[in-house]
Structure formats: structure tokens, C-alpha cells
Amino acid sequence: MARRTEAVFMQQLTALLITEGISKLTIADIAARLKCSKRRIYQIAPGKEELFLHICREVFNSKLEQGFAKANKENEPVRIIKAYLTATLNTSGISKACLIDLEATEQGRKLFDDYQLARVRGLEGIIEEGIKQQVFSPQNPRLVSEAILGAAHRLRNPVFLEETGMRIGDAFDQFYRLLLEGLLKRND
């Protein structure tokens, strides 16, 4: 059997961790599931928590890159903002278990907070451009981004998600639709 490329191995590792989280897995479990040596895993990170954070950071960075790439293909502020939010919202299958494990540690919460902050900072520039083009109502872009960041903290809360019966992606999607429709300039 041919050895997997590093890219394929990382895709499989990423799929495992964003689907199952890390709390119920050991390095030995991960190695057995991926049919690799523990050494191969330890080459990525010195422990399972660091491995988990590394993988989540890579997923978040990839989503930001995709968001900007998709936004750059558009030329109208409404389409730009929709493309950006859709790409950065889609966190490629991050499960409830993964979210709970991110929220369980200070480093995990900080990683997710940093991602949310990067998303809204990117959004600020898009909003500023939409205001300049008079497509969006004249709102303070920082205020809008901070409101989004504040809502993101609540929307990602596992208890909130369970109470509403929503998945994290659906919650953010509905919130962003509500926000965007509130940002559109009305010609009353």
C-alpha cells in the first residue's frame, strides 16, 4: 500500500478532529484510526491539545483565505459581503463535539475569538466600501463588526444552540441574513 501524501494525511486528520473533537481521543486512538504511527502525529504537535488547536487554526485560516478570495471575485458590495460571509461562515464540518472542545479551554476560546475577530475586521472593510458606494446605510463599521463579534460569542454557545435546535452554521447564516438585510439602504 502506498504511503499517503502529507496533504491527504492532513485532510484525514482534520476531518477526524473537526468531526469528533479531541476530548475523547488519545494520540494512540488517532494513530490507530488513521493507520499511522504516533510519531507522525507528534511531528505535527507535541500533544493532543496542541494538535487539536493546530488543526482548528488551519481550518480557520483556510476559511478566511477562501472568504477574501470569493469576495475578490465579486464587484458589488452586497454580493461581496454575501460571498465573504458565506465562505467564512462555512467552517467545513466543525461539529458540536469540536465546538465544545474548543470552548472547553482558554486556548480554544482564544483561537475561536481570534478567528471571529479576523472575520469581522475583514467585514469592516467591506462595509466601509459599501457605505462609500451608498449601497449600505451609513453605520459605523466598527460598531457593526463589534455587534457581530458579540453575537458570535452567543451564537457559538453549545447550550444556546441546543436550546434553539440549531447547528452553528445555521445560526450564523440566519444572523448574517438578518444583519445584511438591516444594512441594505432603503429608498423610502
C-alpha atoms as an extended CHARMM CRD file, in Angstrom:
* protein
*
       188  EXT
         1         1  MET       CA              0.0000000000        0.0000000000        0.0000000000  PROA      1               0.0000000000
         2         2  ALA       CA              1.3910000000        3.4040000000       -0.9830000000  PROA      2               0.0000000000
         3         3  ARG       CA              2.1040000000        5.9490000000        1.7310000000  PROA      3               0.0000000000
         4         4  ARG       CA             -0.3570000000        8.8300000000        1.7930000000  PROA      4               0.0000000000
         5         5  THR       CA              0.8710000000       12.2300000000        0.8310000000  PROA      5               0.0000000000
         6         6  GLU       CA              1.1660000000       14.7530000000        3.6390000000  PROA      6               0.0000000000
         7         7  ALA       CA             -1.7700000000       16.6800000000        2.1740000000  PROA      7               0.0000000000
         8         8  VAL       CA             -4.0360000000       13.5980000000        2.1920000000  PROA      8               0.0000000000
         9         9  PHE       CA             -2.9250000000       12.6790000000        5.7040000000  PROA      9               0.0000000000
        10        10  MET       CA             -3.6660000000       16.2150000000        6.9470000000  PROA      10              0.0000000000
        11        11  GLN       CA             -7.1050000000       16.1480000000        5.2910000000  PROA      11              0.0000000000
        12        12  GLN       CA             -7.9130000000       12.8840000000        7.0630000000  PROA      12              0.0000000000
        13        13  LEU       CA             -6.5860000000       14.1610000000       10.3930000000  PROA      13              0.0000000000
        14        14  THR       CA             -8.5510000000       17.3840000000       10.0050000000  PROA      14              0.0000000000
        15        15  ALA       CA            -11.7540000000       15.5120000000        9.1630000000  PROA      15              0.0000000000
        16        16  LEU       CA            -11.3350000000       13.3210000000       12.2450000000  PROA      16              0.0000000000
        17        17  LEU       CA            -10.6950000000       16.1620000000       14.6740000000  PROA      17              0.0000000000
        18        18  ILE       CA            -13.3130000000       18.6130000000       13.4280000000  PROA      18              0.0000000000
        19        19  THR       CA            -15.8780000000       15.8200000000       13.4320000000  PROA      19              0.0000000000
        20        20  GLU       CA            -15.0970000000       14.2370000000       16.8020000000  PROA      20              0.0000000000
        21        21  GLY       CA            -13.2070000000       16.9150000000       18.6820000000  PROA      21              0.0000000000
        22        22  ILE       CA            -10.3160000000       15.8780000000       20.8760000000  PROA      22              0.0000000000
        23        23  SER       CA            -11.5740000000       15.2390000000       24.4000000000  PROA      23              0.0000000000
        24        24  LYS       CA            -12.4920000000       11.5900000000       23.8360000000  PROA      24              0.0000000000
        25        25  LEU       CA             -9.4250000000       10.7360000000       21.7500000000  PROA      25              0.0000000000
        26        26  THR       CA             -5.8630000000        9.8990000000       22.6820000000  PROA      26              0.0000000000
        27        27  ILE       CA             -2.8500000000       10.1390000000       20.4150000000  PROA      27              0.0000000000
        28        28  ALA       CA             -2.9340000000        6.3350000000       20.2690000000  PROA      28              0.0000000000
        29        29  ASP       CA             -6.6090000000        6.4350000000       19.1830000000  PROA      29              0.0000000000
        30        30  ILE       CA             -5.8280000000        8.9620000000       16.4670000000  PROA      30              0.0000000000
        31        31  ALA       CA             -2.8770000000        6.9080000000       15.2220000000  PROA      31              0.0000000000
        32        32  ALA       CA             -4.9800000000        3.7410000000       15.1410000000  PROA      32              0.0000000000
        33        33  ARG       CA             -7.8620000000        5.4510000000       13.3420000000  PROA      33              0.0000000000
        34        34  LEU       CA             -5.5460000000        6.9950000000       10.7510000000  PROA      34              0.0000000000
        35        35  LYS       CA             -3.3730000000        3.8770000000       10.4820000000  PROA      35              0.0000000000
        36        36  CYS       CA             -0.1800000000        5.7800000000       11.1740000000  PROA      36              0.0000000000
        37        37  SER       CA              2.4840000000        5.9110000000       13.8250000000  PROA      37              0.0000000000
        38        38  LYS       CA              2.1650000000        8.1120000000       16.8870000000  PROA      38              0.0000000000
        39        39  ARG       CA              5.4830000000        9.6000000000       15.7920000000  PROA      39              0.0000000000
        40        40  ARG       CA              3.8460000000       11.0010000000       12.6340000000  PROA      40              0.0000000000
        41        41  ILE       CA              1.2840000000       12.7690000000       14.7890000000  PROA      41              0.0000000000
        42        42  TYR       CA              3.9000000000       14.0650000000       17.2290000000  PROA      42              0.0000000000
        43        43  GLN       CA              5.7420000000       15.5960000000       14.2720000000  PROA      43              0.0000000000
        44        44  ILE       CA              2.7740000000       17.9500000000       13.9200000000  PROA      44              0.0000000000
        45        45  ALA       CA              2.3660000000       18.8810000000       17.5910000000  PROA      45              0.0000000000
        46        46  PRO       CA              3.7540000000       17.7970000000       20.9740000000  PROA      46              0.0000000000
        47        47  GLY       CA              0.3650000000       16.7670000000       22.4430000000  PROA      47              0.0000000000
        48        48  LYS       CA             -3.2580000000       16.1910000000       21.5940000000  PROA      48              0.0000000000
        49        49  GLU       CA             -4.4800000000       19.6210000000       22.7180000000  PROA      49              0.0000000000
        50        50  GLU       CA             -1.8010000000       21.3530000000       20.6580000000  PROA      50              0.0000000000
        51        51  LEU       CA             -2.6480000000       19.0890000000       17.7270000000  PROA      51              0.0000000000
        52        52  PHE       CA             -6.3190000000       19.9870000000       18.0130000000  PROA      52              0.0000000000
        53        53  LEU       CA             -5.5970000000       23.7220000000       18.1790000000  PROA      53              0.0000000000
        54        54  HSD       CA             -3.1950000000       23.4560000000       15.2340000000  PROA      54              0.0000000000
        55        55  ILE       CA             -5.8360000000       21.7560000000       13.0840000000  PROA      55              0.0000000000
        56        56  CYS       CA             -8.5830000000       24.2080000000       14.0770000000  PROA      56              0.0000000000
        57        57  ARG       CA             -6.2520000000       27.1630000000       13.3730000000  PROA      57              0.0000000000
        58        58  GLU       CA             -5.5310000000       25.7500000000        9.9110000000  PROA      58              0.0000000000
        59        59  VAL       CA             -9.2700000000       25.3420000000        9.2150000000  PROA      59              0.0000000000
        60        60  PHE       CA             -9.9850000000       28.9060000000       10.3300000000  PROA      60              0.0000000000
        61        61  ASN       CA             -7.0910000000       30.3640000000        8.3160000000  PROA      61              0.0000000000
        62        62  SER       CA             -8.2610000000       28.4780000000        5.2480000000  PROA      62              0.0000000000
        63        63  LYS       CA            -11.7920000000       29.8440000000        5.6650000000  PROA      63              0.0000000000
        64        64  LEU       CA            -10.5030000000       33.4160000000        5.9190000000  PROA      64              0.0000000000
        65        65  GLU       CA             -8.4300000000       32.9660000000        2.7610000000  PROA      65              0.0000000000
        66        66  GLN       CA            -11.4330000000       31.4990000000        0.9540000000  PROA      66              0.0000000000
        67        67  GLY       CA            -13.6260000000       34.3670000000        2.1540000000  PROA      67              0.0000000000
        68        68  PHE       CA            -11.3150000000       37.0040000000        0.7450000000  PROA      68              0.0000000000
        69        69  ALA       CA            -10.7940000000       35.0450000000       -2.4720000000  PROA      69              0.0000000000
        70        70  LYS       CA            -14.5520000000       34.7020000000       -3.0470000000  PROA      70              0.0000000000
        71        71  ALA       CA            -15.1860000000       38.3310000000       -2.1150000000  PROA      71              0.0000000000
        72        72  ASN       CA            -12.4900000000       39.4890000000       -4.5490000000  PROA      72              0.0000000000
        73        73  LYS       CA            -14.3400000000       37.7630000000       -7.3970000000  PROA      73              0.0000000000
        74        74  GLU       CA            -17.3680000000       39.9960000000       -6.8350000000  PROA      74              0.0000000000
        75        75  ASN       CA            -17.7060000000       43.6860000000       -7.6880000000  PROA      75              0.0000000000
        76        76  GLU       CA            -20.8950000000       44.8030000000       -5.9210000000  PROA      76              0.0000000000
        77        77  PRO       CA            -20.8960000000       45.3370000000       -2.1010000000  PROA      77              0.0000000000
        78        78  VAL       CA            -23.9610000000       43.1740000000       -1.4270000000  PROA      78              0.0000000000
        79        79  ARG       CA            -22.5110000000       40.2760000000       -3.4150000000  PROA      79              0.0000000000
        80        80  ILE       CA            -19.0740000000       40.8470000000       -1.8690000000  PROA      80              0.0000000000
        81        81  ILE       CA            -20.4310000000       40.7100000000        1.6640000000  PROA      81              0.0000000000
        82        82  LYS       CA            -22.5470000000       37.6270000000        0.9290000000  PROA      82              0.0000000000
        83        83  ALA       CA            -19.5970000000       35.8050000000       -0.6670000000  PROA      83              0.0000000000
        84        84  TYR       CA            -17.2810000000       36.7200000000        2.2200000000  PROA      84              0.0000000000
        85        85  LEU       CA            -19.7090000000       35.7770000000        4.9740000000  PROA      85              0.0000000000
        86        86  THR       CA            -20.7540000000       32.5420000000        3.2930000000  PROA      86              0.0000000000
        87        87  ALA       CA            -17.1520000000       31.4060000000        2.8750000000  PROA      87              0.0000000000
        88        88  THR       CA            -16.0200000000       32.4090000000        6.3630000000  PROA      88              0.0000000000
        89        89  LEU       CA            -19.1850000000       31.0270000000        7.9120000000  PROA      89              0.0000000000
        90        90  ASN       CA            -18.7530000000       27.5960000000        6.3820000000  PROA      90              0.0000000000
        91        91  THR       CA            -16.2630000000       26.1010000000        8.7980000000  PROA      91              0.0000000000
        92        92  SER       CA            -16.0750000000       22.8360000000        6.8640000000  PROA      92              0.0000000000
        93        93  GLY       CA            -17.9470000000       20.4850000000        9.1060000000  PROA      93              0.0000000000
        94        94  ILE       CA            -16.8820000000       21.6900000000       12.5360000000  PROA      94              0.0000000000
        95        95  SER       CA            -19.1340000000       19.5940000000       14.7160000000  PROA      95              0.0000000000
        96        96  LYS       CA            -20.7940000000       20.2450000000       18.0410000000  PROA      96              0.0000000000
        97        97  ALA       CA            -18.1810000000       17.9960000000       19.7000000000  PROA      97              0.0000000000
        98        98  CYS       CA            -15.3860000000       20.0600000000       18.1480000000  PROA      98              0.0000000000
        99        99  LEU       CA            -17.0450000000       23.3050000000       19.2000000000  PROA      99              0.0000000000
       100       100  ILE       CA            -17.4810000000       22.0500000000       22.7740000000  PROA      100             0.0000000000
       101       101  ASP       CA            -13.8050000000       21.0690000000       22.8950000000  PROA      101             0.0000000000
       102       102  LEU       CA            -12.7830000000       24.4990000000       21.5650000000  PROA      102             0.0000000000
       103       103  GLU       CA            -14.8990000000       26.2030000000       24.2080000000  PROA      103             0.0000000000
       104       104  ALA       CA            -13.5310000000       23.9300000000       26.9740000000  PROA      104             0.0000000000
       105       105  THR       CA            -10.0910000000       25.5430000000       27.1590000000  PROA      105             0.0000000000
       106       106  GLU       CA             -8.8110000000       29.0720000000       27.3560000000  PROA      106             0.0000000000
       107       107  GLN       CA             -6.5600000000       28.4670000000       24.3320000000  PROA      107             0.0000000000
       108       108  GLY       CA             -9.5010000000       27.0810000000       22.3160000000  PROA      108             0.0000000000
       109       109  ARG       CA            -11.7480000000       30.0100000000       23.1810000000  PROA      109             0.0000000000
       110       110  LYS       CA             -8.9450000000       32.4270000000       22.2900000000  PROA      110             0.0000000000
       111       111  LEU       CA             -8.3910000000       30.6850000000       18.9570000000  PROA      111             0.0000000000
       112       112  PHE       CA            -12.0890000000       30.9280000000       18.0850000000  PROA      112             0.0000000000
       113       113  ASP       CA            -12.2220000000       34.5340000000       19.3480000000  PROA      113             0.0000000000
       114       114  ASP       CA             -9.2350000000       35.4260000000       17.1680000000  PROA      114             0.0000000000
       115       115  TYR       CA            -10.9650000000       33.8530000000       14.1670000000  PROA      115             0.0000000000
       116       116  GLN       CA            -14.1780000000       35.7480000000       14.8630000000  PROA      116             0.0000000000
       117       117  LEU       CA            -12.2210000000       38.9850000000       15.2420000000  PROA      117             0.0000000000
       118       118  ALA       CA            -10.3650000000       38.4190000000       11.9600000000  PROA      118             0.0000000000
       119       119  ARG       CA            -13.6870000000       37.7340000000       10.2120000000  PROA      119             0.0000000000
       120       120  VAL       CA            -15.3020000000       40.9200000000       11.4440000000  PROA      120             0.0000000000
       121       121  ARG       CA            -12.2250000000       43.0390000000       10.7000000000  PROA      121             0.0000000000
       122       122  GLY       CA            -12.4010000000       41.8110000000        7.1180000000  PROA      122             0.0000000000
       123       123  LEU       CA            -16.0750000000       42.6470000000        7.1410000000  PROA      123             0.0000000000
       124       124  GLU       CA            -15.3640000000       46.2130000000        8.3130000000  PROA      124             0.0000000000
       125       125  GLY       CA            -13.5220000000       46.9730000000        5.0910000000  PROA      125             0.0000000000
       126       126  ILE       CA            -16.3640000000       45.5870000000        3.0140000000  PROA      126             0.0000000000
       127       127  ILE       CA            -18.9040000000       47.6600000000        4.9670000000  PROA      127             0.0000000000
       128       128  GLU       CA            -16.8050000000       50.8140000000        4.5800000000  PROA      128             0.0000000000
       129       129  GLU       CA            -16.7070000000       50.3050000000        0.8170000000  PROA      129             0.0000000000
       130       130  GLY       CA            -20.4670000000       49.6610000000        0.7110000000  PROA      130             0.0000000000
       131       131  ILE       CA            -21.0810000000       52.8970000000        2.6080000000  PROA      131             0.0000000000
       132       132  LYS       CA            -18.8170000000       54.8230000000        0.2130000000  PROA      132             0.0000000000
       133       133  GLN       CA            -20.7950000000       53.4290000000       -2.7220000000  PROA      133             0.0000000000
       134       134  GLN       CA            -24.0350000000       54.3570000000       -0.8880000000  PROA      134             0.0000000000
       135       135  VAL       CA            -25.2880000000       50.7700000000       -1.0200000000  PROA      135             0.0000000000
       136       136  PHE       CA            -25.2320000000       50.3840000000        2.7710000000  PROA      136             0.0000000000
       137       137  SER       CA            -26.7650000000       52.7930000000        5.2070000000  PROA      137             0.0000000000
       138       138  PRO       CA            -24.1700000000       54.9830000000        6.9270000000  PROA      138             0.0000000000
       139       139  GLN       CA            -23.3730000000       52.9250000000       10.0140000000  PROA      139             0.0000000000
       140       140  ASN       CA            -20.1090000000       52.8790000000       11.9150000000  PROA      140             0.0000000000
       141       141  PRO       CA            -18.2700000000       49.8220000000       10.5030000000  PROA      141             0.0000000000
       142       142  ARG       CA            -16.5270000000       49.1840000000       13.8250000000  PROA      142             0.0000000000
       143       143  LEU       CA            -19.8610000000       49.2200000000       15.6590000000  PROA      143             0.0000000000
       144       144  VAL       CA            -21.3100000000       46.7450000000       13.1620000000  PROA      144             0.0000000000
       145       145  SER       CA            -18.2800000000       44.4740000000       13.4380000000  PROA      145             0.0000000000
       146       146  GLU       CA            -18.3410000000       44.5830000000       17.2440000000  PROA      146             0.0000000000
       147       147  ALA       CA            -22.0610000000       43.7330000000       17.2250000000  PROA      147             0.0000000000
       148       148  ILE       CA            -21.2680000000       40.7520000000       15.0270000000  PROA      148             0.0000000000
       149       149  LEU       CA            -18.4410000000       39.6870000000       17.3050000000  PROA      149             0.0000000000
       150       150  GLY       CA            -20.6690000000       39.9640000000       20.3640000000  PROA      150             0.0000000000
       151       151  ALA       CA            -23.4050000000       37.9500000000       18.6920000000  PROA      151             0.0000000000
       152       152  ALA       CA            -20.8440000000       35.3550000000       17.5810000000  PROA      152             0.0000000000
       153       153  HSD       CA            -19.9530000000       34.6470000000       21.1950000000  PROA      153             0.0000000000
       154       154  ARG       CA            -23.5750000000       33.8630000000       21.9630000000  PROA      154             0.0000000000
       155       155  LEU       CA            -24.3550000000       32.0270000000       18.7330000000  PROA      155             0.0000000000
       156       156  ARG       CA            -21.4890000000       29.5710000000       19.1980000000  PROA      156             0.0000000000
       157       157  ASN       CA            -22.5400000000       28.6520000000       22.7370000000  PROA      157             0.0000000000
       158       158  PRO       CA            -23.4580000000       24.9360000000       22.7570000000  PROA      158             0.0000000000
       159       159  VAL       CA            -26.2760000000       25.4820000000       25.2840000000  PROA      159             0.0000000000
       160       160  PHE       CA            -27.7910000000       28.2210000000       23.1220000000  PROA      160             0.0000000000
       161       161  LEU       CA            -27.5120000000       26.0170000000       20.0410000000  PROA      161             0.0000000000
       162       162  GLU       CA            -29.1810000000       23.1220000000       21.8280000000  PROA      162             0.0000000000
       163       163  GLU       CA            -31.9660000000       25.3640000000       23.1520000000  PROA      163             0.0000000000
       164       164  THR       CA            -32.6970000000       26.6750000000       19.6710000000  PROA      164             0.0000000000
       165       165  GLY       CA            -32.2250000000       23.3190000000       17.9540000000  PROA      165             0.0000000000
       166       166  MET       CA            -29.8220000000       24.9530000000       15.5140000000  PROA      166             0.0000000000
       167       167  ARG       CA            -26.4430000000       23.9720000000       14.1910000000  PROA      167             0.0000000000
       168       168  ILE       CA            -23.7490000000       26.6090000000       14.4580000000  PROA      168             0.0000000000
       169       169  GLY       CA            -23.6430000000       27.2000000000       10.7010000000  PROA      169             0.0000000000
       170       170  ASP       CA            -27.3980000000       27.6880000000       10.5120000000  PROA      170             0.0000000000
       171       171  ALA       CA            -27.3750000000       30.1070000000       13.4530000000  PROA      171             0.0000000000
       172       172  PHE       CA            -24.6670000000       32.2600000000       11.8760000000  PROA      172             0.0000000000
       173       173  ASP       CA            -26.3290000000       32.0890000000        8.4610000000  PROA      173             0.0000000000
       174       174  GLN       CA            -29.6430000000       33.3710000000        9.8310000000  PROA      174             0.0000000000
       175       175  PHE       CA            -27.9150000000       36.0640000000       11.8530000000  PROA      175             0.0000000000
       176       176  TYR       CA            -25.9080000000       37.2670000000        8.8500000000  PROA      176             0.0000000000
       177       177  ARG       CA            -29.0230000000       37.3740000000        6.6630000000  PROA      177             0.0000000000
       178       178  LEU       CA            -30.7560000000       39.4390000000        9.3340000000  PROA      178             0.0000000000
       179       179  LEU       CA            -27.7650000000       41.7360000000        9.6280000000  PROA      179             0.0000000000
       180       180  LEU       CA            -27.3170000000       42.1620000000        5.8920000000  PROA      180             0.0000000000
       181       181  GLU       CA            -30.9470000000       42.9760000000        5.2850000000  PROA      181             0.0000000000
       182       182  GLY       CA            -30.6590000000       45.5590000000        8.0700000000  PROA      182             0.0000000000
       183       183  LEU       CA            -27.6010000000       47.0760000000        6.3820000000  PROA      183             0.0000000000
       184       184  LEU       CA            -29.1730000000       47.4950000000        2.9710000000  PROA      184             0.0000000000
       185       185  LYS       CA            -30.0290000000       51.0880000000        2.2220000000  PROA      185             0.0000000000
       186       186  ARG       CA            -33.7330000000       51.6430000000        1.7820000000  PROA      186             0.0000000000
       187       187  ASN       CA            -35.1750000000       54.1040000000       -0.6790000000  PROA      187             0.0000000000
       188       188  ASP       CA            -38.3240000000       55.0330000000        1.2470000000  PROA      188             0.0000000000
